[in-house]
mmCIF file of C-alpha atoms in Angstrom:
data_model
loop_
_atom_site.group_PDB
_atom_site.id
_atom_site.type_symbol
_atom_site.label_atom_id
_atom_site.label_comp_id
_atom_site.label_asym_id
_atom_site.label_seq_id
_atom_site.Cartn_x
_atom_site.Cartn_y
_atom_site.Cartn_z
ATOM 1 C CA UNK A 5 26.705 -14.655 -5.335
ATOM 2 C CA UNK A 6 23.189 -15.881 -6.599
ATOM 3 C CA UNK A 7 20.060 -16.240 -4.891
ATOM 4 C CA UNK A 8 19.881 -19.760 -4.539
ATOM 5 C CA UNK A 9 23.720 -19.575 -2.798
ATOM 6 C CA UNK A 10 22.391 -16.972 -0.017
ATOM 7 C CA UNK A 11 19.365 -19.163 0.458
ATOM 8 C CA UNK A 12 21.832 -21.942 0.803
ATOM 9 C CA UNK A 13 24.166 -20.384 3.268
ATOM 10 C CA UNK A 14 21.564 -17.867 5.423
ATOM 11 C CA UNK A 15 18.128 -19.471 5.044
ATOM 12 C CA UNK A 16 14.889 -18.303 3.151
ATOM 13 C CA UNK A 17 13.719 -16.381 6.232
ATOM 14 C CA UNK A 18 16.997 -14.378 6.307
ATOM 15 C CA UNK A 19 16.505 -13.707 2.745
ATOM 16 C CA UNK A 20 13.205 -12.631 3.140
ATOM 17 C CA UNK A 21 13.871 -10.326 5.558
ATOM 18 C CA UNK A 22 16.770 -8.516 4.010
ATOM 19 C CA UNK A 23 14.533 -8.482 0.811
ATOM 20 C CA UNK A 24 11.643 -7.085 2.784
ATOM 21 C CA UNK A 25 14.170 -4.704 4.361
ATOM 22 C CA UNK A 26 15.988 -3.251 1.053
ATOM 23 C CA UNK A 27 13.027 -2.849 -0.934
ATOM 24 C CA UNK A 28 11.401 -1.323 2.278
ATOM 25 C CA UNK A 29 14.130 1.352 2.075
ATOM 26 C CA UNK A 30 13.366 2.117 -1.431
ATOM 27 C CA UNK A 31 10.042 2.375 -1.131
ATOM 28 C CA UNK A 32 10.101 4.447 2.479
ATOM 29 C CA UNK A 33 12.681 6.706 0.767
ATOM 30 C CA UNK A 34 10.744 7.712 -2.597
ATOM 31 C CA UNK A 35 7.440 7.513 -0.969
ATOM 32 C CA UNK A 36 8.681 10.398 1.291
ATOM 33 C CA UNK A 37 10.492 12.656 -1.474
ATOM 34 C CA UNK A 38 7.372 12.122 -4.017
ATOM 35 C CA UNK A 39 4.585 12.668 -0.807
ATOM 36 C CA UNK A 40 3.057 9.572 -2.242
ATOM 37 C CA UNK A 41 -0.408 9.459 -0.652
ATOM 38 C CA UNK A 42 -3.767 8.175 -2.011
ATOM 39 C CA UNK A 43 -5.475 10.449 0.296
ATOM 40 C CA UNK A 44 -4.310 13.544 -0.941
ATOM 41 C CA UNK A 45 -4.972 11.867 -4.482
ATOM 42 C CA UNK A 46 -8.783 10.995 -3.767
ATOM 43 C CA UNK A 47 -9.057 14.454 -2.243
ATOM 44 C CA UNK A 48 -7.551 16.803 -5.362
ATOM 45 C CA UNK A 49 -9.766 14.340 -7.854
ATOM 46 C CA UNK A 50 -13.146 14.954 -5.565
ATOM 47 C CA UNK A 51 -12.359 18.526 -5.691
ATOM 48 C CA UNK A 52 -11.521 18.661 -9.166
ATOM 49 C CA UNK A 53 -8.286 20.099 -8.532
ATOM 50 C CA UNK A 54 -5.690 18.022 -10.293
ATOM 51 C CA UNK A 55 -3.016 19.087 -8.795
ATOM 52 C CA UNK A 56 0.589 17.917 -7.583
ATOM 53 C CA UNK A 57 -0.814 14.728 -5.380
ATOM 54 C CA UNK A 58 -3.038 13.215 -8.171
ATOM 55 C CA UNK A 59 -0.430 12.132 -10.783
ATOM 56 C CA UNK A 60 1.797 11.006 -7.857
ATOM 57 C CA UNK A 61 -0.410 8.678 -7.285
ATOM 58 C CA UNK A 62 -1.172 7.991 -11.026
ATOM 59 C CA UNK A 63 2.560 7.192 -11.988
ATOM 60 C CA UNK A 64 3.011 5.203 -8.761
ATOM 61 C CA UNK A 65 -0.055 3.013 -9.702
ATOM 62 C CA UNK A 66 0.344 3.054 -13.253
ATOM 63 C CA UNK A 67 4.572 1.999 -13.173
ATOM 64 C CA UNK A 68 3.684 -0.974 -10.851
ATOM 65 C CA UNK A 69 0.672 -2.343 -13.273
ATOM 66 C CA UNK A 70 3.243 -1.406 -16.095
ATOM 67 C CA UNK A 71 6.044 -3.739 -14.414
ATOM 68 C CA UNK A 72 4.349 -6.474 -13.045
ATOM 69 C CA UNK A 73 2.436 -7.311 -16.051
ATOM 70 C CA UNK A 74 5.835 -6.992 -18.349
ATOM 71 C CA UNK A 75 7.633 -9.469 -15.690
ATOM 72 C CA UNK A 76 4.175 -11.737 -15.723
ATOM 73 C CA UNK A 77 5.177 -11.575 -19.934
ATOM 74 C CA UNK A 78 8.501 -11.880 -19.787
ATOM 75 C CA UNK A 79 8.386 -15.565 -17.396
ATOM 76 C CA UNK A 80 9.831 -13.977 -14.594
ATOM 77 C CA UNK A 81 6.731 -13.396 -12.730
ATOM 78 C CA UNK A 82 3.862 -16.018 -11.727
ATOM 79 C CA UNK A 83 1.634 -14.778 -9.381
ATOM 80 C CA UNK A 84 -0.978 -17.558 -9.769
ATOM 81 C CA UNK A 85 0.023 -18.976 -6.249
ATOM 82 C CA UNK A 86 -0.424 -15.855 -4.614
ATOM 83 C CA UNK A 87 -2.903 -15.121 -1.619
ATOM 84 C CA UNK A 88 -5.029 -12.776 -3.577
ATOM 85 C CA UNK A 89 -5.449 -15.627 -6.733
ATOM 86 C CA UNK A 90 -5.087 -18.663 -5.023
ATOM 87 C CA UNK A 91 -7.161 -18.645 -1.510
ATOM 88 C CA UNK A 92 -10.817 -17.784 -1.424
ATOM 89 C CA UNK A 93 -11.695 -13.753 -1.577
ATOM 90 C CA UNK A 94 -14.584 -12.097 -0.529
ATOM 91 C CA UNK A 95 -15.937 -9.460 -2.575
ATOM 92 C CA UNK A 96 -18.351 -8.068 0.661
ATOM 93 C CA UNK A 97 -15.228 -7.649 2.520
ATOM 94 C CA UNK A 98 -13.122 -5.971 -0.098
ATOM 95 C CA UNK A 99 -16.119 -3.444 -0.921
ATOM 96 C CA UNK A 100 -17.073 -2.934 2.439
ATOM 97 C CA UNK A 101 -13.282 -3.160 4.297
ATOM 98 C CA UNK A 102 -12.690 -0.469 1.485
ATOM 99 C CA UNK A 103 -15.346 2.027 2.145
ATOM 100 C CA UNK A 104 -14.370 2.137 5.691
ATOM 101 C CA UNK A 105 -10.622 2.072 4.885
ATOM 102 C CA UNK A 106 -11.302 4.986 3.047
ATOM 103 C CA UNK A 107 -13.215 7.194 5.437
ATOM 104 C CA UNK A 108 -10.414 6.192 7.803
ATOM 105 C CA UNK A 109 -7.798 7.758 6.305
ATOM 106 C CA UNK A 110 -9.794 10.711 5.687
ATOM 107 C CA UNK A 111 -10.163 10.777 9.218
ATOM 108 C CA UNK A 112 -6.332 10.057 10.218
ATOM 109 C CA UNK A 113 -5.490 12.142 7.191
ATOM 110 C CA UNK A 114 -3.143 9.243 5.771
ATOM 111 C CA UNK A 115 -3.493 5.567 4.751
ATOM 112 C CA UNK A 116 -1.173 2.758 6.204
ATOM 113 C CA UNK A 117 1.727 3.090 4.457
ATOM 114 C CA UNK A 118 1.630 6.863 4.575
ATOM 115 C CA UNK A 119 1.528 6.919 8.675
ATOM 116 C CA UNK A 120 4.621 4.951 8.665
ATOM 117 C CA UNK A 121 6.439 7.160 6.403
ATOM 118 C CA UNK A 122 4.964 10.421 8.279
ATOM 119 C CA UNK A 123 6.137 8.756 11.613
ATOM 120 C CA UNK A 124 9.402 8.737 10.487
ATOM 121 C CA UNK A 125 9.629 12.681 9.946
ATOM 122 C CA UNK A 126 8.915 13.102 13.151
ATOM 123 C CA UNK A 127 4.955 13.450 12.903
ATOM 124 C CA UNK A 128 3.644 12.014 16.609
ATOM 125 C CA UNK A 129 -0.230 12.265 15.167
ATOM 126 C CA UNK A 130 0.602 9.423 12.682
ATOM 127 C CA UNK A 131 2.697 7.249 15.070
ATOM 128 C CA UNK A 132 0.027 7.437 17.472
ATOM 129 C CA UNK A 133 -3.014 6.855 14.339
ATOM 130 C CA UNK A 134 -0.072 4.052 13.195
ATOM 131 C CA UNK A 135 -0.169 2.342 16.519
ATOM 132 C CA UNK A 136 -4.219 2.281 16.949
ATOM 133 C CA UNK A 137 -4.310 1.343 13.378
ATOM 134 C CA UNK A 138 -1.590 -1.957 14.259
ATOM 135 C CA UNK A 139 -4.002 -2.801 17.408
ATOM 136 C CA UNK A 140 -6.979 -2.783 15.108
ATOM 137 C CA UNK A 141 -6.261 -4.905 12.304
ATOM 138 C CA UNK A 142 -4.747 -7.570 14.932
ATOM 139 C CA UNK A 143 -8.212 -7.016 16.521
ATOM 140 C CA UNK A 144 -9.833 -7.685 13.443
ATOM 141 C CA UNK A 145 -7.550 -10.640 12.419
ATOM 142 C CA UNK A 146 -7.622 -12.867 15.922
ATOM 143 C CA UNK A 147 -9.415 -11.178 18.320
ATOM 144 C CA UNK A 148 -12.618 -9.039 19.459
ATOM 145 C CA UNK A 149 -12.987 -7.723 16.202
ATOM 146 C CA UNK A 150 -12.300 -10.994 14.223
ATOM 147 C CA UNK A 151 -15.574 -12.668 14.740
ATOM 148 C CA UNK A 152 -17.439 -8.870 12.942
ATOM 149 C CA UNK A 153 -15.627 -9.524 10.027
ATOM 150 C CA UNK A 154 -15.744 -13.744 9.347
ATOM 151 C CA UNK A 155 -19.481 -12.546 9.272
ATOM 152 C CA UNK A 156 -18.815 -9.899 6.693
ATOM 153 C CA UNK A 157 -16.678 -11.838 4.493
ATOM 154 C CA UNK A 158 -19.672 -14.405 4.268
ATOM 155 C CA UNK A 159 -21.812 -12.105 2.822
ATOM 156 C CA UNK A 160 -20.162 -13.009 -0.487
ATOM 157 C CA UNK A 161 -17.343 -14.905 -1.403
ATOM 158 C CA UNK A 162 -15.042 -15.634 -4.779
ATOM 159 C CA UNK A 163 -13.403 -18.956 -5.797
ATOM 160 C CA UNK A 164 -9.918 -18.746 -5.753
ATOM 161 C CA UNK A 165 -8.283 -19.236 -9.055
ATOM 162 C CA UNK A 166 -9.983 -17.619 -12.430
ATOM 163 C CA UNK A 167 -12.628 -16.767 -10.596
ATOM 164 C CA UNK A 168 -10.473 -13.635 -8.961
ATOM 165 C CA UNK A 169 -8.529 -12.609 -11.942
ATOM 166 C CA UNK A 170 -10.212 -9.907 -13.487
ATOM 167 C CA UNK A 171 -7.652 -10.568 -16.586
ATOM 168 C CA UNK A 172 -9.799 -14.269 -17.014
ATOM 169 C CA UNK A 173 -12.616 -12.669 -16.199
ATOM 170 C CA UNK A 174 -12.692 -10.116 -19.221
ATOM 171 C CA UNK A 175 -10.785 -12.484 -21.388
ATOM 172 C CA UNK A 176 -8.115 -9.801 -22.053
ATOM 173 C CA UNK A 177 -5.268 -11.498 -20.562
ATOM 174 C CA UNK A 178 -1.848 -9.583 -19.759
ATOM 175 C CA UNK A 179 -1.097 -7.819 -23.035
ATOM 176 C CA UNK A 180 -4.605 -6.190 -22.053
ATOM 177 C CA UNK A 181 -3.470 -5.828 -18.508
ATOM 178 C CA UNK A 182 -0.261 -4.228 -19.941
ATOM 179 C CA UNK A 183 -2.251 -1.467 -22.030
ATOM 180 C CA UNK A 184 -4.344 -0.914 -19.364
ATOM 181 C CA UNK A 185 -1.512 0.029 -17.278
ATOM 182 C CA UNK A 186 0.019 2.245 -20.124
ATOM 183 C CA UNK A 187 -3.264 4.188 -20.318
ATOM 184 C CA UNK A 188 -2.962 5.189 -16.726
ATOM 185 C CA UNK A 189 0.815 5.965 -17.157
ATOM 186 C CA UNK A 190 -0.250 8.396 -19.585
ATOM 187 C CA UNK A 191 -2.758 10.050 -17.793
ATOM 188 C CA UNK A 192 0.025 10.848 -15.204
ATOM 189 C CA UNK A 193 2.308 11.736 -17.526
ATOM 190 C CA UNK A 194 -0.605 14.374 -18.749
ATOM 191 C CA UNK A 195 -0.973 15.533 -15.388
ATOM 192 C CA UNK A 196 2.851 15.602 -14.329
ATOM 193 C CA UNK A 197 3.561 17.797 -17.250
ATOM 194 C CA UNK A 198 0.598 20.182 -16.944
ATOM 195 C CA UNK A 199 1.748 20.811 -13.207
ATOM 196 C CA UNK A 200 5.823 21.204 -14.458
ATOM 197 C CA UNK A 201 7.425 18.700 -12.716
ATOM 198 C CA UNK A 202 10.881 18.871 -11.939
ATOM 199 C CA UNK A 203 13.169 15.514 -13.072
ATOM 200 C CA UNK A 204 13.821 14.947 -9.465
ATOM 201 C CA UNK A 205 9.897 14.775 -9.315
ATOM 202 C CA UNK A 206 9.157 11.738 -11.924
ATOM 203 C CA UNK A 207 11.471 9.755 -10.761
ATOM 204 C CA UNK A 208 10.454 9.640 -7.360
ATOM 205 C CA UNK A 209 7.149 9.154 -8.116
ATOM 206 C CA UNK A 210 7.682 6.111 -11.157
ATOM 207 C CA UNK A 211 10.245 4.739 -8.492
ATOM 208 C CA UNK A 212 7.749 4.283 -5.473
ATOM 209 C CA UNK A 213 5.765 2.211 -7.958
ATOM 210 C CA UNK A 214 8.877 0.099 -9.275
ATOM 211 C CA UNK A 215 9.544 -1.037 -5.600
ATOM 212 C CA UNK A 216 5.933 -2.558 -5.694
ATOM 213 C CA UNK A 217 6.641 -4.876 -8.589
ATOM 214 C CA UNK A 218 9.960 -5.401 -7.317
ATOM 215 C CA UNK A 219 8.407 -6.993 -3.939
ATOM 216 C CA UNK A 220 6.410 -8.937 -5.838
ATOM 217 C CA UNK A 221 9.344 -10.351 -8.422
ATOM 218 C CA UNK A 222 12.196 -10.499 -5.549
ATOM 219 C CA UNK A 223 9.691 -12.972 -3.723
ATOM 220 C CA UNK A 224 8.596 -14.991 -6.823
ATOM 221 C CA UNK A 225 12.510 -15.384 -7.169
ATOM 222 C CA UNK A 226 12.993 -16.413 -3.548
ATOM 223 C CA UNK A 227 10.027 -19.096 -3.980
ATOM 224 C CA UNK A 228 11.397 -20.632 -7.203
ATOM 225 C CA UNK A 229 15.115 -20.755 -5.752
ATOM 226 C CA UNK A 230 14.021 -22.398 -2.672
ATOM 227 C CA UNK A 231 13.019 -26.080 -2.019
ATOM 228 C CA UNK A 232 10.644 -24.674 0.945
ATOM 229 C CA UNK A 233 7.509 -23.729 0.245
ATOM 230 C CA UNK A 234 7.449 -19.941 -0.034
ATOM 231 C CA UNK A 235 4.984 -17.625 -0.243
ATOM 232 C CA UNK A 236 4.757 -15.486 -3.031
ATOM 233 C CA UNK A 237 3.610 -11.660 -1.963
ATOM 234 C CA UNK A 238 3.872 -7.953 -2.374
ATOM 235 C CA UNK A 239 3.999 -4.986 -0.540
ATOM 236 C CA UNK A 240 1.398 -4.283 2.177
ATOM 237 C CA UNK A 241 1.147 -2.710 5.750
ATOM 238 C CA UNK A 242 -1.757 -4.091 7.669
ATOM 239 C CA UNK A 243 -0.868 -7.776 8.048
ATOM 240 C CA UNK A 244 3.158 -6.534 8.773
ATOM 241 C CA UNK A 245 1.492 -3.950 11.432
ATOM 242 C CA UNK A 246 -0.519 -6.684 13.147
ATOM 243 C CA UNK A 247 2.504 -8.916 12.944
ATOM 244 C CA UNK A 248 4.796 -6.409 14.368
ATOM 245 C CA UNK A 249 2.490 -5.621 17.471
ATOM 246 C CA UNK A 250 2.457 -9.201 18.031
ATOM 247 C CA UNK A 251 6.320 -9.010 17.866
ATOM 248 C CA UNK A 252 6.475 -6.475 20.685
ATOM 249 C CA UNK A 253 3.686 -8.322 22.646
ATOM 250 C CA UNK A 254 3.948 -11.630 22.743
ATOM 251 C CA UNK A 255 6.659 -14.694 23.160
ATOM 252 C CA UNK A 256 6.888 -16.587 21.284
ATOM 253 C CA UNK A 257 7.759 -14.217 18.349
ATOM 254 C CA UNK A 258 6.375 -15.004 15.021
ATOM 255 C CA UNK A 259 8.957 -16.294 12.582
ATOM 256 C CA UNK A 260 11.020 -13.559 10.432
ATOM 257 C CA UNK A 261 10.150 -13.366 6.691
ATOM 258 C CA UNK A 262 9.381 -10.350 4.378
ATOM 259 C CA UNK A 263 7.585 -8.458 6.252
ATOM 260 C CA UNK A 264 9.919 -8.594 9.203
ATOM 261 C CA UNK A 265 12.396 -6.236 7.443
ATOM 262 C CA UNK A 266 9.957 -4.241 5.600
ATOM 263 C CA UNK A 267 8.545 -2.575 8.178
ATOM 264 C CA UNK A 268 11.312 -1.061 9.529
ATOM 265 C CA UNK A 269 13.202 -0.657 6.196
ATOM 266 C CA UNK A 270 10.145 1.672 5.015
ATOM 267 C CA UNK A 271 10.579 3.903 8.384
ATOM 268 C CA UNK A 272 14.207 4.195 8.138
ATOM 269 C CA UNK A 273 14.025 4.782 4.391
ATOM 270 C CA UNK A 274 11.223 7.896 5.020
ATOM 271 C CA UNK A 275 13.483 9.138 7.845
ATOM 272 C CA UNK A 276 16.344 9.215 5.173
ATOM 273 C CA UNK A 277 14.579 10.815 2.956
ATOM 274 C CA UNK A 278 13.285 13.727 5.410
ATOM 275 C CA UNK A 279 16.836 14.305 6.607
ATOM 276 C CA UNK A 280 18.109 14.617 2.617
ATOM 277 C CA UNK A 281 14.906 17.249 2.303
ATOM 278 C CA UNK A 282 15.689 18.874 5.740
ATOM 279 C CA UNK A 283 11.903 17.978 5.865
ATOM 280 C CA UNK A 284 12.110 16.296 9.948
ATOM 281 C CA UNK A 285 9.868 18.114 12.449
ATOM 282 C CA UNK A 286 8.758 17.047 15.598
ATOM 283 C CA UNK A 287 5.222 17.448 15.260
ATOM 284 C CA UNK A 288 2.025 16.571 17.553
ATOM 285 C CA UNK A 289 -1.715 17.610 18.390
ATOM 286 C CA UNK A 290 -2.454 21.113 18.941
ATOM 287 C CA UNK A 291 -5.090 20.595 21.730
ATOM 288 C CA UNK A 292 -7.103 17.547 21.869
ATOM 289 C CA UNK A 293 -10.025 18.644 20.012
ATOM 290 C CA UNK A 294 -8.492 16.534 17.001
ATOM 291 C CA UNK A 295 -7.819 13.493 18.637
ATOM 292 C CA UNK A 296 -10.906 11.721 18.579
ATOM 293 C CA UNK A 297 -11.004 11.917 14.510
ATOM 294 C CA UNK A 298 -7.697 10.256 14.356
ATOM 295 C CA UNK A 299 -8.367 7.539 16.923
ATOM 296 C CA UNK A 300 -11.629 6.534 14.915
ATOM 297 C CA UNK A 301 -9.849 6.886 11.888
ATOM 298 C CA UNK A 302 -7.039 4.354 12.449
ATOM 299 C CA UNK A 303 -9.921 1.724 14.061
ATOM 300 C CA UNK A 304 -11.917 2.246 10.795
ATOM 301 C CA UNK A 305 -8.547 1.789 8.613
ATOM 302 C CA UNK A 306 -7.382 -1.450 10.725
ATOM 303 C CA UNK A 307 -10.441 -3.300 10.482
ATOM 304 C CA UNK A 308 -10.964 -2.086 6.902
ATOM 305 C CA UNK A 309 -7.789 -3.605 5.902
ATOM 306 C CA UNK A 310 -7.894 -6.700 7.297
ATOM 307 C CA UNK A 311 -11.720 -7.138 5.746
ATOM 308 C CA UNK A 312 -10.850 -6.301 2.266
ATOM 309 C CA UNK A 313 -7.454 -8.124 2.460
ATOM 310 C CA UNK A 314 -4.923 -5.120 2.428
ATOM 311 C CA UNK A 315 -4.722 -1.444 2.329
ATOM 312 C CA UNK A 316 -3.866 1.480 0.145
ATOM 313 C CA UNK A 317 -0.688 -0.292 -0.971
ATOM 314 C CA UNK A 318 -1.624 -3.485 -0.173
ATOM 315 C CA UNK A 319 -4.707 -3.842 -2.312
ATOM 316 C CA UNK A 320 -4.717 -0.637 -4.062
ATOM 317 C CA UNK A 321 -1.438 -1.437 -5.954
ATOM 318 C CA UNK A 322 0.045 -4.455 -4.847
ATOM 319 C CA UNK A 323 -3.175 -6.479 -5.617
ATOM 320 C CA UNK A 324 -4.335 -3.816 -8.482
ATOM 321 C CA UNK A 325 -0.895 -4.681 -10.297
ATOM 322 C CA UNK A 326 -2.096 -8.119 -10.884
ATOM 323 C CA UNK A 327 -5.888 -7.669 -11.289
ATOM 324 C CA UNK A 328 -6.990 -9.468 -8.312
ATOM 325 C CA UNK A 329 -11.098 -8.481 -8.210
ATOM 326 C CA UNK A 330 -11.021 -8.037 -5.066
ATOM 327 C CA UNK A 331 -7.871 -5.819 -4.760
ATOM 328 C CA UNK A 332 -9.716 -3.490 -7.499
ATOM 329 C CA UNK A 333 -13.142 -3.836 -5.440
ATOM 330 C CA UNK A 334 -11.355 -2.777 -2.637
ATOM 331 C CA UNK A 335 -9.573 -0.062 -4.476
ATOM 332 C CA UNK A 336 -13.093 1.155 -5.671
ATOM 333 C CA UNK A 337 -14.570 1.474 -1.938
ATOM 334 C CA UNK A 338 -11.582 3.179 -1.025
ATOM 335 C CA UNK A 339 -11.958 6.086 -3.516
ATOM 336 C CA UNK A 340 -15.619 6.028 -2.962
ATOM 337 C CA UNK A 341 -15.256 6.287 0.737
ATOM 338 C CA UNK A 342 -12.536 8.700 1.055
ATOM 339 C CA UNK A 343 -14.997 11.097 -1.197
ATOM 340 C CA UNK A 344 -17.632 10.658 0.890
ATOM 341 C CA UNK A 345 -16.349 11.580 4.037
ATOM 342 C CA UNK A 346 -14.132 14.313 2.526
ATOM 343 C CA UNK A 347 -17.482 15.941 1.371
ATOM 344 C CA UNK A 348 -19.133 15.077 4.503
ATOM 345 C CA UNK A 349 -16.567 15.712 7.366
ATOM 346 C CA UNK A 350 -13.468 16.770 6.318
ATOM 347 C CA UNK A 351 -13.394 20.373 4.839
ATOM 348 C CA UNK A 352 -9.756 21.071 4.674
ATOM 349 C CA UNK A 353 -7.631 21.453 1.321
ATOM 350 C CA UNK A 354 -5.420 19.117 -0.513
ATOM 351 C CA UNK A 355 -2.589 20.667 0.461
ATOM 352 C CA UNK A 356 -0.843 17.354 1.781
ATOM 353 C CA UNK A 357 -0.381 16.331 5.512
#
């Protein structure tokens, strides 16, 4: 059965959904078994560790760039249309939403993504950071907090169009894109080998990132199959958060696409993987001395995202893949922010969460 046939007979929003949902499950699944984290990545490279969390990230990152730009090659990939080429950016609110995004997850000790998986294992600190985190970025897209970060965004804003692909911008086009990619591949390669990772190890890892070019091609493929219009778009947890809170509170619900079945196909793929690891524990705070930290952490991390257009995943690799500037300005802050506070507030190891 093709694409166009299921479109045919169930709909693009059903498609979506079970899209969103299957790749969801690969992507909860791997993320859990690799500890995929940018946190715990920023943290070992501020400390000049280098250690088991770096070149997680590294090969995560690195395969997605790798893949996207080799579908963008091959034809079956145009993400011209996208939100994060076509529309209007704003380079103030990817460098500030970053910085803050990134002392946020310092704070909550996890980004988006990496709450959702860690509230699947039974973690009660990240469900509760998860759920502050959802009521934030909806804050920050349509209500208290929306009219803070309009202003922001004003500061400084990008044509859509050439003007955000940092590809056109540098005049190296995709083959550079692609090398670019491979350089980074082979830094975590360097770094996977110098800590002795098992098999089980790099595949994880490389697979997390194949699930974020395969959002981004299984949507492209959905788009050009249809005779809707169809947005084409990647992986990313704020604006599926906001929507999902939105989902629970409010009738209407909004339509099903995507992200309706990604975000519970990334929790139920996390909670698979922590029962195949025998890694589920029930965990929560240990007094409340910690709370406050985590609470200000997800409020940083919801409006962050929502300023710079997306979060760790969202921005960091989904938008990084295709060399959105704003996606890589974002990316910056994030890394930038995430040392800061690490060096300012947040004293304990990179020993994961």
């Amino acid at each position: 059965m093709t694409l166009t046939t299921l479109i045919e007979s169930h709909g693009e929003s059903t498609v979506l959904a079970l899209g969103g949902l299957l790749l969801g499950l690969v992507f909860g699944f791997f993320a859990q078994r690799s500890r995929f984290c940018l946190r715990a990545a920023v943290v070992e490279f501020w400390h000049g560790q280098f250690g088991e969390k770096l070149p997680v990230w590294l090969l995560a990152f690195s395969s997605a760039v790798v893949a996207v730009q080799l579908l963008i090659l091959s034809g079956w990939l145009d993400v011209s249309g996208s939100r994060q080429m076509a529309n209007t950016g704003s380079m103030s609110g990817a460098l500030v939403g970053g910085l803050l995004f990134g002392a946020g997850m310092i704070l909550t000790r996890g980004c988006a993504s990496r709450l959702l998986v860690l509230s699947a294992t039974g973690n009660l600190r990240a469900l509760l950071s998860g759920l502050i985190f959802a009521v934030s970025a909806q804050a920050a897209l349509g209500g208290a907090l929306a009219p803070l970060r309009q202003a922001i965004s004003a500061w400084w804003t990008v044509d859509g169009g050439g003007g955000r692909d940092l590809l056109v911008i540098t005049g190296v086009g995709h083959v550079g894109g692609l090398l670019f990619g491979g350089v980074w591949l082979v830094a975590g390669v360097y770094f996977a080998v110098r800590n002795q990772w098992s098999p089980v190890k790099w595949l994880t890892a490389i697979a997390t990132g194949l699930a974020v070019a395969g959002a981004w091609w299984f949507s492209y493929s959905v788009a050009s199959s249809s005779f809707e219009v169809v947005n084409v778009q990647g992986l990313t947890f704020s604006g599926p958060s906001a929507e999902w809170l939105m989902r629970v509170l409010s009738s209407p619900a909004p339509h099903i696409g995507f992200d309706f079945g990604l975000m519970p196909g990334v929790f139920a793929g996390s909670f698979l993987g922590a029962m195949v690891g025998r890694d589920w524990k029930l965990e929560g705070f240990q007094g409340g001395h910690s709370m406050p930290r985590y609470i200000i952490g997800a409020v940083l991390m919801g409006f962050g995202s929502m300023l710079a257009g997306g979060c760790a995943v969202g921005a960091g690799i989904t938008g990084g893949a295709i060399f959105a500037i704003t996606a890589w300005t974002t990316l910056l802050g994030m890394w930038i922010g995430a040392g800061l506070t690490d060096r300012l507030v947040d004293r304990v190891p990179p020993s994961g969460n």
